[in-house]
mmCIF file of C-alpha atoms in Angstrom:
data_model
loop_
_atom_site.group_PDB
_atom_site.id
_atom_site.type_symbol
_atom_site.label_atom_id
_atom_site.label_comp_id
_atom_site.label_asym_id
_atom_site.label_seq_id
_atom_site.Cartn_x
_atom_site.Cartn_y
_atom_site.Cartn_z
ATOM 1 C CA UNK A 20 -14.568 -6.354 11.610
ATOM 2 C CA UNK A 21 -13.215 -4.893 8.405
ATOM 3 C CA UNK A 22 -12.649 -7.485 5.706
ATOM 4 C CA UNK A 23 -11.362 -7.136 2.173
ATOM 5 C CA UNK A 24 -11.443 -10.239 0.021
ATOM 6 C CA UNK A 25 -9.881 -10.226 -3.426
ATOM 7 C CA UNK A 26 -10.780 -12.666 -6.170
ATOM 8 C CA UNK A 27 -10.273 -13.101 -9.881
ATOM 9 C CA UNK A 28 -6.571 -13.804 -10.033
ATOM 10 C CA UNK A 29 -5.076 -16.606 -12.052
ATOM 11 C CA UNK A 30 -2.867 -17.461 -14.996
ATOM 12 C CA UNK A 31 -3.436 -15.502 -18.194
ATOM 13 C CA UNK A 32 -1.592 -15.159 -21.477
ATOM 14 C CA UNK A 33 0.092 -11.910 -22.480
ATOM 15 C CA UNK A 34 -2.282 -9.544 -24.235
ATOM 16 C CA UNK A 35 -5.376 -10.988 -22.576
ATOM 17 C CA UNK A 36 -7.669 -9.435 -19.976
ATOM 18 C CA UNK A 37 -8.619 -10.168 -16.392
ATOM 19 C CA UNK A 38 -10.911 -8.501 -13.880
ATOM 20 C CA UNK A 39 -10.138 -8.493 -10.189
ATOM 21 C CA UNK A 40 -12.810 -7.988 -7.561
ATOM 22 C CA UNK A 41 -12.564 -7.017 -3.919
ATOM 23 C CA UNK A 42 -15.541 -7.688 -1.667
ATOM 24 C CA UNK A 43 -15.636 -5.325 1.299
ATOM 25 C CA UNK A 44 -17.455 -5.871 4.560
ATOM 26 C CA UNK A 45 -17.493 -4.615 8.129
ATOM 27 C CA UNK A 46 -17.493 -0.907 7.256
ATOM 28 C CA UNK A 47 -19.439 1.667 5.241
ATOM 29 C CA UNK A 48 -17.767 1.040 1.890
ATOM 30 C CA UNK A 49 -19.223 4.101 0.155
ATOM 31 C CA UNK A 50 -17.417 6.446 2.562
ATOM 32 C CA UNK A 51 -13.861 5.338 1.890
ATOM 33 C CA UNK A 52 -11.376 5.792 -0.908
ATOM 34 C CA UNK A 53 -9.976 2.486 -2.092
ATOM 35 C CA UNK A 54 -6.770 1.378 -3.771
ATOM 36 C CA UNK A 55 -5.032 -1.442 -5.586
ATOM 37 C CA UNK A 56 -1.398 -2.126 -4.711
ATOM 38 C CA UNK A 57 0.675 -4.897 -6.241
ATOM 39 C CA UNK A 58 3.839 -6.753 -5.391
ATOM 40 C CA UNK A 59 5.830 -8.691 -7.956
ATOM 41 C CA UNK A 60 7.503 -11.883 -6.683
ATOM 42 C CA UNK A 61 10.392 -10.955 -4.415
ATOM 43 C CA UNK A 62 9.922 -7.247 -5.067
ATOM 44 C CA UNK A 63 8.569 -4.214 -3.239
ATOM 45 C CA UNK A 64 5.153 -2.603 -3.116
ATOM 46 C CA UNK A 65 3.859 -0.685 -6.130
ATOM 47 C CA UNK A 66 0.719 1.456 -6.091
ATOM 48 C CA UNK A 67 -1.487 0.605 -9.071
ATOM 49 C CA UNK A 68 -4.708 2.625 -8.844
ATOM 50 C CA UNK A 69 -6.993 4.570 -6.534
ATOM 51 C CA UNK A 70 -10.591 5.725 -6.527
ATOM 52 C CA UNK A 71 -12.342 8.389 -4.456
ATOM 53 C CA UNK A 72 -14.969 7.365 -1.939
ATOM 54 C CA UNK A 73 -17.785 8.380 -4.287
ATOM 55 C CA UNK A 74 -16.102 7.237 -7.486
ATOM 56 C CA UNK A 75 -15.793 10.821 -8.723
ATOM 57 C CA UNK A 76 -12.063 10.593 -9.278
ATOM 58 C CA UNK A 77 -9.896 7.728 -10.442
ATOM 59 C CA UNK A 78 -6.139 7.538 -10.551
ATOM 60 C CA UNK A 79 -3.801 5.090 -12.234
ATOM 61 C CA UNK A 80 -0.075 4.598 -12.044
ATOM 62 C CA UNK A 81 2.112 5.239 -15.082
ATOM 63 C CA UNK A 82 2.900 1.558 -15.580
ATOM 64 C CA UNK A 83 -0.791 0.650 -16.010
ATOM 65 C CA UNK A 84 -2.328 3.836 -17.367
ATOM 66 C CA UNK A 85 -4.404 3.171 -20.461
ATOM 67 C CA UNK A 86 -4.509 -0.578 -19.747
ATOM 68 C CA UNK A 87 -6.038 -0.909 -16.262
ATOM 69 C CA UNK A 88 -9.214 0.706 -14.939
ATOM 70 C CA UNK A 89 -10.329 0.938 -11.344
ATOM 71 C CA UNK A 90 -14.022 1.129 -10.514
ATOM 72 C CA UNK A 91 -16.414 0.526 -7.637
ATOM 73 C CA UNK A 92 -20.005 -0.515 -7.081
ATOM 74 C CA UNK A 93 -21.176 0.722 -3.711
ATOM 75 C CA UNK A 94 -24.481 -1.128 -4.038
ATOM 76 C CA UNK A 95 -22.422 -4.330 -3.995
ATOM 77 C CA UNK A 96 -19.660 -3.132 -1.670
ATOM 78 C CA UNK A 97 -17.167 -4.191 -4.293
ATOM 79 C CA UNK A 98 -14.017 -2.711 -5.798
ATOM 80 C CA UNK A 99 -12.815 -3.759 -9.239
ATOM 81 C CA UNK A 100 -9.691 -3.649 -11.348
ATOM 82 C CA UNK A 101 -10.147 -4.289 -15.045
ATOM 83 C CA UNK A 102 -6.798 -5.303 -16.506
ATOM 84 C CA UNK A 103 -6.408 -5.294 -20.276
ATOM 85 C CA UNK A 104 -3.408 -5.912 -22.537
ATOM 86 C CA UNK A 105 -1.628 -7.764 -19.769
ATOM 87 C CA UNK A 106 2.141 -8.052 -19.860
ATOM 88 C CA UNK A 107 4.512 -10.474 -18.192
ATOM 89 C CA UNK A 108 5.689 -7.633 -15.953
ATOM 90 C CA UNK A 109 2.169 -7.359 -14.527
ATOM 91 C CA UNK A 110 2.739 -10.664 -12.724
ATOM 92 C CA UNK A 111 2.232 -9.908 -9.046
ATOM 93 C CA UNK A 112 0.094 -10.309 -5.975
ATOM 94 C CA UNK A 113 -2.622 -7.661 -6.153
ATOM 95 C CA UNK A 114 -3.865 -6.208 -2.891
ATOM 96 C CA UNK A 115 -7.089 -4.336 -2.331
ATOM 97 C CA UNK A 116 -6.672 -1.635 0.323
ATOM 98 C CA UNK A 117 -8.698 0.957 2.205
ATOM 99 C CA UNK A 118 -7.896 4.524 3.166
ATOM 100 C CA UNK A 119 -7.809 5.177 6.879
ATOM 101 C CA UNK A 120 -9.974 8.296 6.636
ATOM 102 C CA UNK A 121 -13.537 8.713 5.425
ATOM 103 C CA UNK A 122 -14.361 10.831 2.363
ATOM 104 C CA UNK A 123 -10.755 11.800 1.633
ATOM 105 C CA UNK A 124 -8.233 10.315 -0.751
ATOM 106 C CA UNK A 125 -4.521 9.743 -0.261
ATOM 107 C CA UNK A 126 -4.528 9.104 3.447
ATOM 108 C CA UNK A 127 -2.633 6.165 4.983
ATOM 109 C CA UNK A 128 -3.852 2.662 4.185
ATOM 110 C CA UNK A 129 -5.164 0.964 7.286
ATOM 111 C CA UNK A 130 -6.658 -2.257 5.917
ATOM 112 C CA UNK A 131 -5.392 -4.618 3.254
ATOM 113 C CA UNK A 132 -6.820 -7.757 1.757
ATOM 114 C CA UNK A 133 -4.755 -10.916 1.622
ATOM 115 C CA UNK A 134 -4.080 -10.471 -2.064
ATOM 116 C CA UNK A 135 -4.739 -12.403 -5.247
ATOM 117 C CA UNK A 136 -1.970 -13.664 -7.515
ATOM 118 C CA UNK A 137 -1.994 -12.750 -11.185
ATOM 119 C CA UNK A 138 0.451 -14.606 -13.387
ATOM 120 C CA UNK A 139 0.918 -13.449 -16.956
ATOM 121 C CA UNK A 140 2.647 -16.122 -18.961
ATOM 122 C CA UNK A 141 2.425 -17.850 -22.290
ATOM 123 C CA UNK B 3 8.405 11.230 -10.491
ATOM 124 C CA UNK B 4 9.001 11.314 -6.766
ATOM 125 C CA UNK B 5 11.462 8.735 -5.441
ATOM 126 C CA UNK B 6 11.812 7.342 -1.927
ATOM 127 C CA UNK B 7 15.076 5.615 -1.077
ATOM 128 C CA UNK B 8 15.557 3.163 1.783
ATOM 129 C CA UNK B 9 18.569 1.073 2.767
ATOM 130 C CA UNK B 10 18.044 -2.522 1.566
ATOM 131 C CA UNK B 11 18.745 -4.094 4.925
ATOM 132 C CA UNK B 12 19.322 -3.493 8.620
ATOM 133 C CA UNK B 13 20.462 -5.900 11.295
ATOM 134 C CA UNK B 14 19.851 -5.432 14.974
ATOM 135 C CA UNK B 15 20.281 -7.484 18.125
ATOM 136 C CA UNK B 16 17.282 -8.204 20.331
ATOM 137 C CA UNK B 17 16.671 -5.433 22.816
ATOM 138 C CA UNK B 18 18.527 -2.865 20.748
ATOM 139 C CA UNK B 19 17.167 -0.078 18.549
ATOM 140 C CA UNK B 20 16.575 -0.317 14.801
ATOM 141 C CA UNK B 21 16.584 2.860 12.749
ATOM 142 C CA UNK B 22 15.226 2.803 9.187
ATOM 143 C CA UNK B 23 15.564 5.837 6.972
ATOM 144 C CA UNK B 24 13.498 6.967 4.008
ATOM 145 C CA UNK B 25 15.042 9.619 1.815
ATOM 146 C CA UNK B 26 13.170 11.903 -0.545
ATOM 147 C CA UNK B 27 13.415 15.433 -1.857
ATOM 148 C CA UNK B 28 11.970 17.715 0.841
ATOM 149 C CA UNK B 29 10.126 14.754 2.352
ATOM 150 C CA UNK B 30 9.728 16.819 5.505
ATOM 151 C CA UNK B 31 6.930 18.702 3.758
ATOM 152 C CA UNK B 32 4.942 15.508 3.230
ATOM 153 C CA UNK B 33 3.114 13.086 5.516
ATOM 154 C CA UNK B 34 4.982 9.802 5.723
ATOM 155 C CA UNK B 35 3.430 6.445 6.506
ATOM 156 C CA UNK B 36 5.251 3.223 7.388
ATOM 157 C CA UNK B 37 4.207 -0.381 6.796
ATOM 158 C CA UNK B 38 5.514 -3.652 8.141
ATOM 159 C CA UNK B 39 5.261 -6.745 5.956
ATOM 160 C CA UNK B 40 6.102 -10.247 7.098
ATOM 161 C CA UNK B 41 6.682 -13.065 4.581
ATOM 162 C CA UNK B 42 3.488 -14.246 2.933
ATOM 163 C CA UNK B 43 1.373 -11.605 4.633
ATOM 164 C CA UNK B 44 -0.247 -8.325 3.678
ATOM 165 C CA UNK B 45 1.384 -5.103 4.890
ATOM 166 C CA UNK B 46 0.384 -3.609 8.227
ATOM 167 C CA UNK B 47 0.359 0.112 8.976
ATOM 168 C CA UNK B 48 2.685 0.815 11.921
ATOM 169 C CA UNK B 49 3.135 4.588 11.764
ATOM 170 C CA UNK B 50 1.115 7.227 9.919
ATOM 171 C CA UNK B 51 1.372 10.975 9.458
ATOM 172 C CA UNK B 52 5.079 10.892 10.329
ATOM 173 C CA UNK B 53 4.735 9.845 13.956
ATOM 174 C CA UNK B 54 1.254 8.610 14.889
ATOM 175 C CA UNK B 55 0.577 4.981 15.733
ATOM 176 C CA UNK B 56 -2.587 3.048 14.896
ATOM 177 C CA UNK B 57 -4.296 1.361 17.789
ATOM 178 C CA UNK B 58 -2.662 -1.944 18.620
ATOM 179 C CA UNK B 59 0.814 -0.933 17.468
ATOM 180 C CA UNK B 60 3.343 -0.992 20.336
ATOM 181 C CA UNK B 61 4.872 2.252 21.553
ATOM 182 C CA UNK B 62 8.218 0.773 20.564
ATOM 183 C CA UNK B 63 7.438 1.939 17.024
ATOM 184 C CA UNK B 64 7.991 5.646 16.459
ATOM 185 C CA UNK B 65 8.599 7.958 13.548
ATOM 186 C CA UNK B 66 10.002 11.341 12.659
ATOM 187 C CA UNK B 67 10.327 13.414 9.520
ATOM 188 C CA UNK B 68 12.416 16.439 8.661
ATOM 189 C CA UNK B 69 14.293 17.875 5.723
ATOM 190 C CA UNK B 70 15.066 15.139 3.222
ATOM 191 C CA UNK B 71 14.784 12.154 5.570
ATOM 192 C CA UNK B 72 12.015 10.370 7.419
ATOM 193 C CA UNK B 73 12.899 7.806 10.055
ATOM 194 C CA UNK B 74 11.171 4.796 11.584
ATOM 195 C CA UNK B 75 12.612 3.759 14.932
ATOM 196 C CA UNK B 76 11.931 0.425 16.569
ATOM 197 C CA UNK B 77 13.020 0.374 20.202
ATOM 198 C CA UNK B 78 13.706 -2.744 22.241
ATOM 199 C CA UNK B 79 13.611 -4.880 19.130
ATOM 200 C CA UNK B 80 12.004 -8.306 19.380
ATOM 201 C CA UNK B 81 12.300 -11.343 17.146
ATOM 202 C CA UNK B 82 8.749 -10.701 15.936
ATOM 203 C CA UNK B 83 9.826 -7.373 14.443
ATOM 204 C CA UNK B 84 11.771 -9.165 11.729
ATOM 205 C CA UNK B 85 10.074 -8.060 8.511
ATOM 206 C CA UNK B 86 10.236 -5.762 5.495
ATOM 207 C CA UNK B 87 9.413 -2.118 6.164
ATOM 208 C CA UNK B 88 8.175 0.355 3.569
ATOM 209 C CA UNK B 89 7.701 4.091 3.748
ATOM 210 C CA UNK B 90 4.981 5.787 1.698
ATOM 211 C CA UNK B 91 3.923 9.293 0.730
ATOM 212 C CA UNK B 92 1.385 10.927 -1.510
ATOM 213 C CA UNK B 93 2.994 12.839 -4.358
ATOM 214 C CA UNK B 94 0.605 15.755 -4.844
ATOM 215 C CA UNK B 95 2.301 16.797 -8.082
ATOM 216 C CA UNK B 96 1.235 13.627 -9.821
ATOM 217 C CA UNK B 97 -1.584 12.310 -7.584
ATOM 218 C CA UNK B 98 0.312 9.104 -6.999
ATOM 219 C CA UNK B 99 1.088 7.034 -3.966
ATOM 220 C CA UNK B 100 4.806 6.401 -3.797
ATOM 221 C CA UNK B 101 6.344 3.560 -1.823
ATOM 222 C CA UNK B 102 9.919 3.378 -0.709
ATOM 223 C CA UNK B 103 12.222 0.647 -1.926
ATOM 224 C CA UNK B 104 11.828 -1.313 1.306
ATOM 225 C CA UNK B 105 14.171 -2.317 4.124
ATOM 226 C CA UNK B 106 14.543 -5.855 5.416
ATOM 227 C CA UNK B 107 15.095 -5.860 9.156
ATOM 228 C CA UNK B 108 16.907 -8.904 10.507
ATOM 229 C CA UNK B 109 16.988 -9.626 14.219
ATOM 230 C CA UNK B 110 20.292 -11.272 15.055
#
């Protein structure tokens, strides 16, 4: 069965860095586009970043552009989100998510991890 | 940037029909996906490409999309349908996913 397991969340001071990981299993990871979506406490869903199935294209939302970087290592079946210059407004649960379709980007998301909480606070 | 607007809340009695709208400029030209999220859980895809249902999603969930409004309809509402619902599209102009503001469905 498809599983996505995020790790790396925690409490961090403003201005510091954190790297999230998402271990994928139960499917051919290298064939699917992947995404990070976050949800601030009590708020709605916000798309953060996406990466093509082969890593050839990466996309980042306006609120994180220049600070966050999405990447993937298909030899390890792992998705990453490098978060630099963190701000208090980056506090959220971060979800790793998979596209429903193989080899395309921007399809519907059919699998989500359970999320990892990042708290940015001094 | 592209904006999707949903009503903040909707209340419905068990057995009745819940209708959730998602407004966006010419949204009818885009593929709309809908997610259900219960408290403390990850979202679940309930409708994709305007009106298709993933396997395992009851037929009670249906969708439509035309003009400036997409709609998620939940027929014969059950207590277990109480959740937040989000619409989503891909904005090709910016290469962004856009989520709607979310609607909390309360079953009376």
